[in-house]
Amino acid sequence: MSGLRVLVGCKRVIDYAVKIRVRPDSLGVVTDGVKHSMNPFDENAIEEAVRMKQKKVVKEIVVASCGPSQSQETIRTALAMGADRGIHVEVPAGTDANLQPLAVAKIFSKLVEKEKPDLVILGKQAIDDDANQTTQLLAGMLDWPQGTMASVVSASDGSLTITREIDGGLEDISVSLPAVISADLRLNEPRYATLPNIMKAKKKKIEKMTPDKLGVDITPRLKILNVVDPPVRQAGDKVPDVTTLVEKLKEKGHL
């Protein structure tokens, strides 16, 4: 099997190492002046597509990102990792935080109609909302097979064999192409973009469009009522012996 076209999603999120702060209005988190980077799960998705291209299974990798103008930086990173061209579906800054999985799935379904890929690879979830919904929604809209939470992917004879991480351990499934899969962190180890590839990425094409141009309504279906910091963890108590421990647990109603 060779010559596949792959569409990969990459999302711009607050960097995983940043300490999140709740906005004063308690309707979201502070994003202004905060470092952003590519969603880690999407890095795994791109890396897997690049590895498939190196194995001559894939001929072209198209990356797409939905977000403000700064999302082009995220696309450039994906291009430097080995993608061939990019698509930026621009969402005005300030409204991108309300871009929900259903709207993203609708956008990607339109991109699938336009690009005619054989495979769509998305990150399992984004670390900002932890929704883990876009892959499943997109597969349903396209009526394509899906392989979620993939930790191993191998291609042969017009199908993919996928090892999934589930609650009880590992599950092996086979899906026919075209298909949609989501990448888990254990799928691979994403490469770092080298300086020569970063320079080459600046010359690669990024096509710009809007949700309106694609005919997609991105009006939020869910409303955030309140966002709060997690409760501060209280210090534990040291006890001299097991008897005292049991007594304290009974006092607190744990036994």
Short mmCIF file of C-alpha atoms in Angstrom, two decimals:
data_model
loop_
_atom_site.label_atom_id
_atom_site.label_comp_id
_atom_site.label_asym_id
_atom_site.label_seq_id
_atom_site.Cartn_x
_atom_site.Cartn_y
_atom_site.Cartn_z
CA MET A 1 0.00 0.00 0.00
CA SER A 2 1.44 3.38 -1.00
CA GLY A 3 0.48 6.83 -2.18
CA LEU A 4 -1.93 7.76 0.62
CA ARG A 5 -2.91 11.33 1.33
CA VAL A 6 -3.15 12.20 5.01
CA LEU A 7 -4.87 15.12 6.72
CA VAL A 8 -3.53 15.86 10.20
CA GLY A 9 -4.91 18.25 12.78
CA CYS A 10 -2.72 20.48 14.94
CA LYS A 11 -4.07 22.79 17.62
CA ARG A 12 -2.45 25.79 19.29
CA VAL A 13 -2.83 25.48 23.07
CA ILE A 14 -1.32 26.97 26.20
CA ASP A 15 2.04 25.29 26.72
CA TYR A 16 1.89 22.28 29.03
CA ALA A 17 4.55 23.77 31.33
CA VAL A 18 2.63 27.01 31.99
CA LYS A 19 0.82 27.47 35.29
CA ILE A 20 -2.81 28.08 34.38
CA ARG A 21 -4.56 31.14 35.88
CA VAL A 22 -8.32 31.63 36.00
CA ARG A 23 -9.64 34.88 34.51
CA PRO A 24 -11.10 37.46 36.93
CA ASP A 25 -14.60 36.89 35.46
CA SER A 26 -14.29 33.11 36.13
CA LEU A 27 -15.40 32.30 32.57
CA GLY A 28 -12.10 30.91 31.31
CA VAL A 29 -8.35 31.00 31.77
CA VAL A 30 -5.85 33.75 31.06
CA THR A 31 -4.38 33.43 27.55
CA ASP A 32 -2.92 36.89 26.89
CA GLY A 33 0.85 37.04 27.29
CA VAL A 34 1.00 33.28 27.92
CA LYS A 35 3.29 30.91 26.02
CA HIS A 36 1.48 28.71 23.51
CA SER A 37 2.68 25.65 21.63
CA MET A 38 1.34 22.69 19.66
CA ASN A 39 -0.95 20.30 21.48
CA PRO A 40 1.28 17.34 22.52
CA PHE A 41 -1.15 14.71 21.19
CA ASP A 42 -1.12 16.46 17.80
CA GLU A 43 2.68 16.22 17.75
CA ASN A 44 2.25 12.45 17.95
CA ALA A 45 -0.27 12.57 15.10
CA ILE A 46 2.12 14.50 12.86
CA GLU A 47 5.06 12.29 13.78
CA GLU A 48 3.10 9.18 12.84
CA ALA A 49 2.15 10.66 9.47
CA VAL A 50 5.79 11.58 8.79
CA ARG A 51 6.96 8.07 9.70
CA MET A 52 4.37 6.61 7.34
CA LYS A 53 5.70 8.87 4.60
CA GLN A 54 9.25 7.72 5.29
CA LYS A 55 8.02 4.14 4.84
CA LYS A 56 6.57 5.14 1.42
CA VAL A 57 3.04 4.47 2.65
CA VAL A 58 2.07 8.15 2.44
CA LYS A 59 2.80 10.53 -0.42
CA GLU A 60 1.44 13.81 0.99
CA ILE A 61 0.78 15.21 4.45
CA VAL A 62 -1.55 18.17 4.85
CA VAL A 63 -1.83 19.79 8.29
CA ALA A 64 -4.78 21.92 9.33
CA SER A 65 -5.33 24.16 12.31
CA CYS A 66 -8.36 26.16 13.45
CA GLY A 67 -7.60 29.28 15.45
CA PRO A 68 -6.31 32.87 15.42
CA SER A 69 -3.54 34.19 13.20
CA GLN A 70 -0.92 32.88 15.65
CA SER A 71 -1.97 29.34 14.70
CA GLN A 72 0.21 29.74 11.62
CA GLU A 73 3.22 29.37 13.92
CA THR A 74 1.86 25.98 14.98
CA ILE A 75 1.36 25.01 11.34
CA ARG A 76 4.94 26.06 10.54
CA THR A 77 6.17 23.78 13.31
CA ALA A 78 4.26 20.88 11.76
CA LEU A 79 5.71 21.73 8.34
CA ALA A 80 9.19 21.74 9.84
CA MET A 81 8.53 18.27 11.28
CA GLY A 82 7.87 16.97 7.78
CA ALA A 83 4.37 17.93 6.60
CA ASP A 84 4.06 19.13 3.02
CA ARG A 85 1.57 21.98 3.22
CA GLY A 86 -0.83 23.61 5.62
CA ILE A 87 -4.37 24.88 5.90
CA HIS A 88 -5.27 27.63 8.35
CA VAL A 89 -8.96 28.01 9.16
CA GLU A 90 -8.84 31.39 10.86
CA VAL A 91 -11.05 32.08 13.83
CA PRO A 92 -10.90 35.61 15.29
CA ALA A 93 -8.74 35.97 18.38
CA GLY A 94 -10.87 35.94 21.51
CA THR A 95 -13.49 33.63 20.04
CA ASP A 96 -11.17 30.68 19.45
CA ALA A 97 -11.50 29.64 23.11
CA ASN A 98 -15.17 28.95 22.38
CA LEU A 99 -14.42 26.78 19.34
CA GLN A 100 -15.96 23.49 20.43
CA PRO A 101 -15.32 19.92 19.17
CA LEU A 102 -18.55 19.78 17.16
CA ALA A 103 -17.57 22.88 15.17
CA VAL A 104 -14.04 21.57 14.64
CA ALA A 105 -15.39 18.23 13.41
CA LYS A 106 -17.66 20.06 10.95
CA ILE A 107 -14.71 22.10 9.68
CA PHE A 108 -12.61 18.98 9.19
CA SER A 109 -15.46 17.22 7.39
CA LYS A 110 -15.47 20.11 4.90
CA LEU A 111 -11.69 19.89 4.55
CA VAL A 112 -12.04 16.17 3.84
CA GLU A 113 -14.49 16.98 1.04
CA LYS A 114 -11.99 19.47 -0.34
CA GLU A 115 -8.74 17.54 0.07
CA LYS A 116 -9.98 13.95 -0.48
CA PRO A 117 -7.55 12.35 2.01
CA ASP A 118 -7.34 8.60 2.55
CA LEU A 119 -6.64 9.01 6.25
CA VAL A 120 -7.25 11.63 8.94
CA ILE A 121 -5.03 11.60 12.02
CA LEU A 122 -5.91 13.75 15.03
CA GLY A 123 -4.56 13.96 18.53
CA LYS A 124 -6.56 11.95 21.06
CA GLN A 125 -7.48 15.12 22.90
CA ALA A 126 -6.36 18.70 23.41
CA ILE A 127 -4.76 19.53 26.75
CA ASP A 128 -6.81 22.73 27.13
CA ASP A 129 -10.32 21.24 27.15
CA ASP A 130 -9.52 17.47 27.37
CA ALA A 131 -12.67 16.81 25.33
CA ASN A 132 -11.54 13.72 23.37
CA GLN A 133 -14.53 14.15 21.03
CA THR A 134 -13.43 15.50 17.64
CA THR A 135 -12.21 12.19 16.18
CA GLN A 136 -15.39 10.36 17.08
CA LEU A 137 -17.64 13.17 15.81
CA LEU A 138 -15.72 13.45 12.54
CA ALA A 139 -15.83 9.69 11.90
CA GLY A 140 -19.58 9.75 12.47
CA MET A 141 -20.10 12.65 10.08
CA LEU A 142 -18.01 11.00 7.38
CA ASP A 143 -19.34 7.50 8.09
CA TRP A 144 -15.72 6.29 8.17
CA PRO A 145 -14.18 3.65 10.45
CA GLN A 146 -12.38 5.03 13.49
CA GLY A 147 -9.44 3.89 15.57
CA THR A 148 -9.16 5.96 18.72
CA MET A 149 -6.41 6.10 21.35
CA ALA A 150 -3.93 4.42 19.00
CA SER A 151 -0.61 3.36 20.51
CA VAL A 152 0.54 1.30 17.48
CA VAL A 153 -0.44 1.76 13.82
CA SER A 154 0.61 -0.43 10.89
CA ALA A 155 -0.63 -0.30 7.31
CA SER A 156 -1.15 -3.13 4.81
CA ASP A 157 -3.43 -3.98 1.87
CA GLY A 158 -5.75 -1.00 2.09
CA SER A 159 -6.32 -1.23 5.84
CA LEU A 160 -4.76 -0.25 9.15
CA THR A 161 -4.08 -2.47 12.13
CA ILE A 162 -4.34 -0.41 15.30
CA THR A 163 -3.47 -1.23 18.90
CA ARG A 164 -5.70 0.76 21.24
CA GLU A 165 -5.21 1.47 24.91
CA ILE A 166 -8.39 0.62 26.81
CA ASP A 167 -9.29 0.26 30.49
CA GLY A 168 -8.65 -3.48 30.50
CA GLY A 169 -5.33 -3.35 28.66
CA LEU A 170 -4.74 -3.35 24.88
CA GLU A 171 -7.11 -4.00 22.00
CA ASP A 172 -6.12 -4.77 18.39
CA ILE A 173 -8.51 -3.70 15.64
CA SER A 174 -8.39 -3.50 11.85
CA VAL A 175 -10.02 -0.62 9.96
CA SER A 176 -10.42 -0.21 6.22
CA LEU A 177 -9.47 3.02 4.50
CA PRO A 178 -10.52 5.78 4.40
CA ALA A 179 -10.50 6.09 8.17
CA VAL A 180 -10.04 8.47 11.09
CA ILE A 181 -7.63 7.69 13.91
CA SER A 182 -6.54 9.50 17.05
CA ALA A 183 -3.01 9.40 18.42
CA ASP A 184 -2.14 8.56 22.01
CA LEU A 185 1.07 9.81 23.61
CA ARG A 186 2.59 6.32 23.52
CA LEU A 187 2.19 6.06 19.75
CA ASN A 188 5.67 7.49 19.15
CA GLU A 189 8.29 9.99 20.24
CA PRO A 190 7.85 13.22 18.22
CA ARG A 191 10.98 14.55 16.58
CA TYR A 192 12.42 18.00 17.09
CA ALA A 193 12.38 20.24 14.05
CA THR A 194 15.92 20.91 12.85
CA LEU A 195 17.06 24.39 11.83
CA PRO A 196 17.34 23.50 8.10
CA ASN A 197 13.79 22.11 8.17
CA ILE A 198 12.53 25.18 10.02
CA MET A 199 13.97 27.33 7.23
CA LYS A 200 12.43 25.11 4.56
CA ALA A 201 9.06 25.28 6.32
CA LYS A 202 8.95 29.05 5.77
CA LYS A 203 8.66 28.41 2.03
CA LYS A 204 5.92 25.81 2.26
CA LYS A 205 2.38 26.84 1.36
CA ILE A 206 -0.28 27.65 3.94
CA GLU A 207 -3.76 28.10 2.52
CA LYS A 208 -6.01 30.45 4.49
CA MET A 209 -9.77 30.22 4.79
CA THR A 210 -12.57 30.89 7.28
CA PRO A 211 -15.41 28.79 8.72
CA ASP A 212 -17.86 30.95 6.78
CA LYS A 213 -16.07 30.13 3.53
CA LEU A 214 -16.46 26.44 4.37
CA GLY A 215 -20.10 26.93 5.26
CA VAL A 216 -19.67 25.99 8.91
CA ASP A 217 -21.48 27.65 11.81
CA ILE A 218 -19.12 27.74 14.79
CA THR A 219 -21.63 29.18 17.26
CA PRO A 220 -20.98 27.43 20.62
CA ARG A 221 -23.59 24.87 21.66
CA LEU A 222 -22.36 24.76 25.24
CA LYS A 223 -22.01 27.68 27.64
CA ILE A 224 -19.34 27.89 30.32
CA LEU A 225 -20.97 28.98 33.56
CA ASN A 226 -17.99 29.06 35.88
CA VAL A 227 -14.30 28.16 36.00
CA VAL A 228 -12.55 27.79 39.35
CA ASP A 229 -9.13 26.78 40.57
CA PRO A 230 -8.88 23.29 42.06
CA PRO A 231 -9.11 23.30 45.88
CA VAL A 232 -5.84 23.68 47.70
CA ARG A 233 -4.69 20.35 49.04
CA GLN A 234 -4.60 20.31 52.82
CA ALA A 235 -1.61 19.01 54.72
CA GLY A 236 -1.85 15.51 56.15
CA ASP A 237 -1.58 14.47 59.78
CA LYS A 238 1.08 12.19 61.19
CA VAL A 239 -0.11 9.56 63.65
CA PRO A 240 2.01 7.49 66.05
CA ASP A 241 0.38 4.12 65.43
CA VAL A 242 -2.30 2.18 63.54
CA THR A 243 -4.81 2.46 66.39
CA THR A 244 -4.73 6.26 66.24
CA LEU A 245 -5.01 6.11 62.43
CA VAL A 246 -8.16 3.99 62.65
CA GLU A 247 -9.66 6.33 65.25
CA LYS A 248 -9.05 9.39 63.07
CA LEU A 249 -10.52 7.68 60.02
CA LYS A 250 -13.65 6.85 62.07
CA GLU A 251 -13.87 10.47 63.28
CA LYS A 252 -13.84 11.72 59.67
CA GLY A 253 -16.44 9.16 58.61
CA HIS A 254 -14.12 7.18 56.35
CA LEU A 255 -14.65 3.94 58.23
#
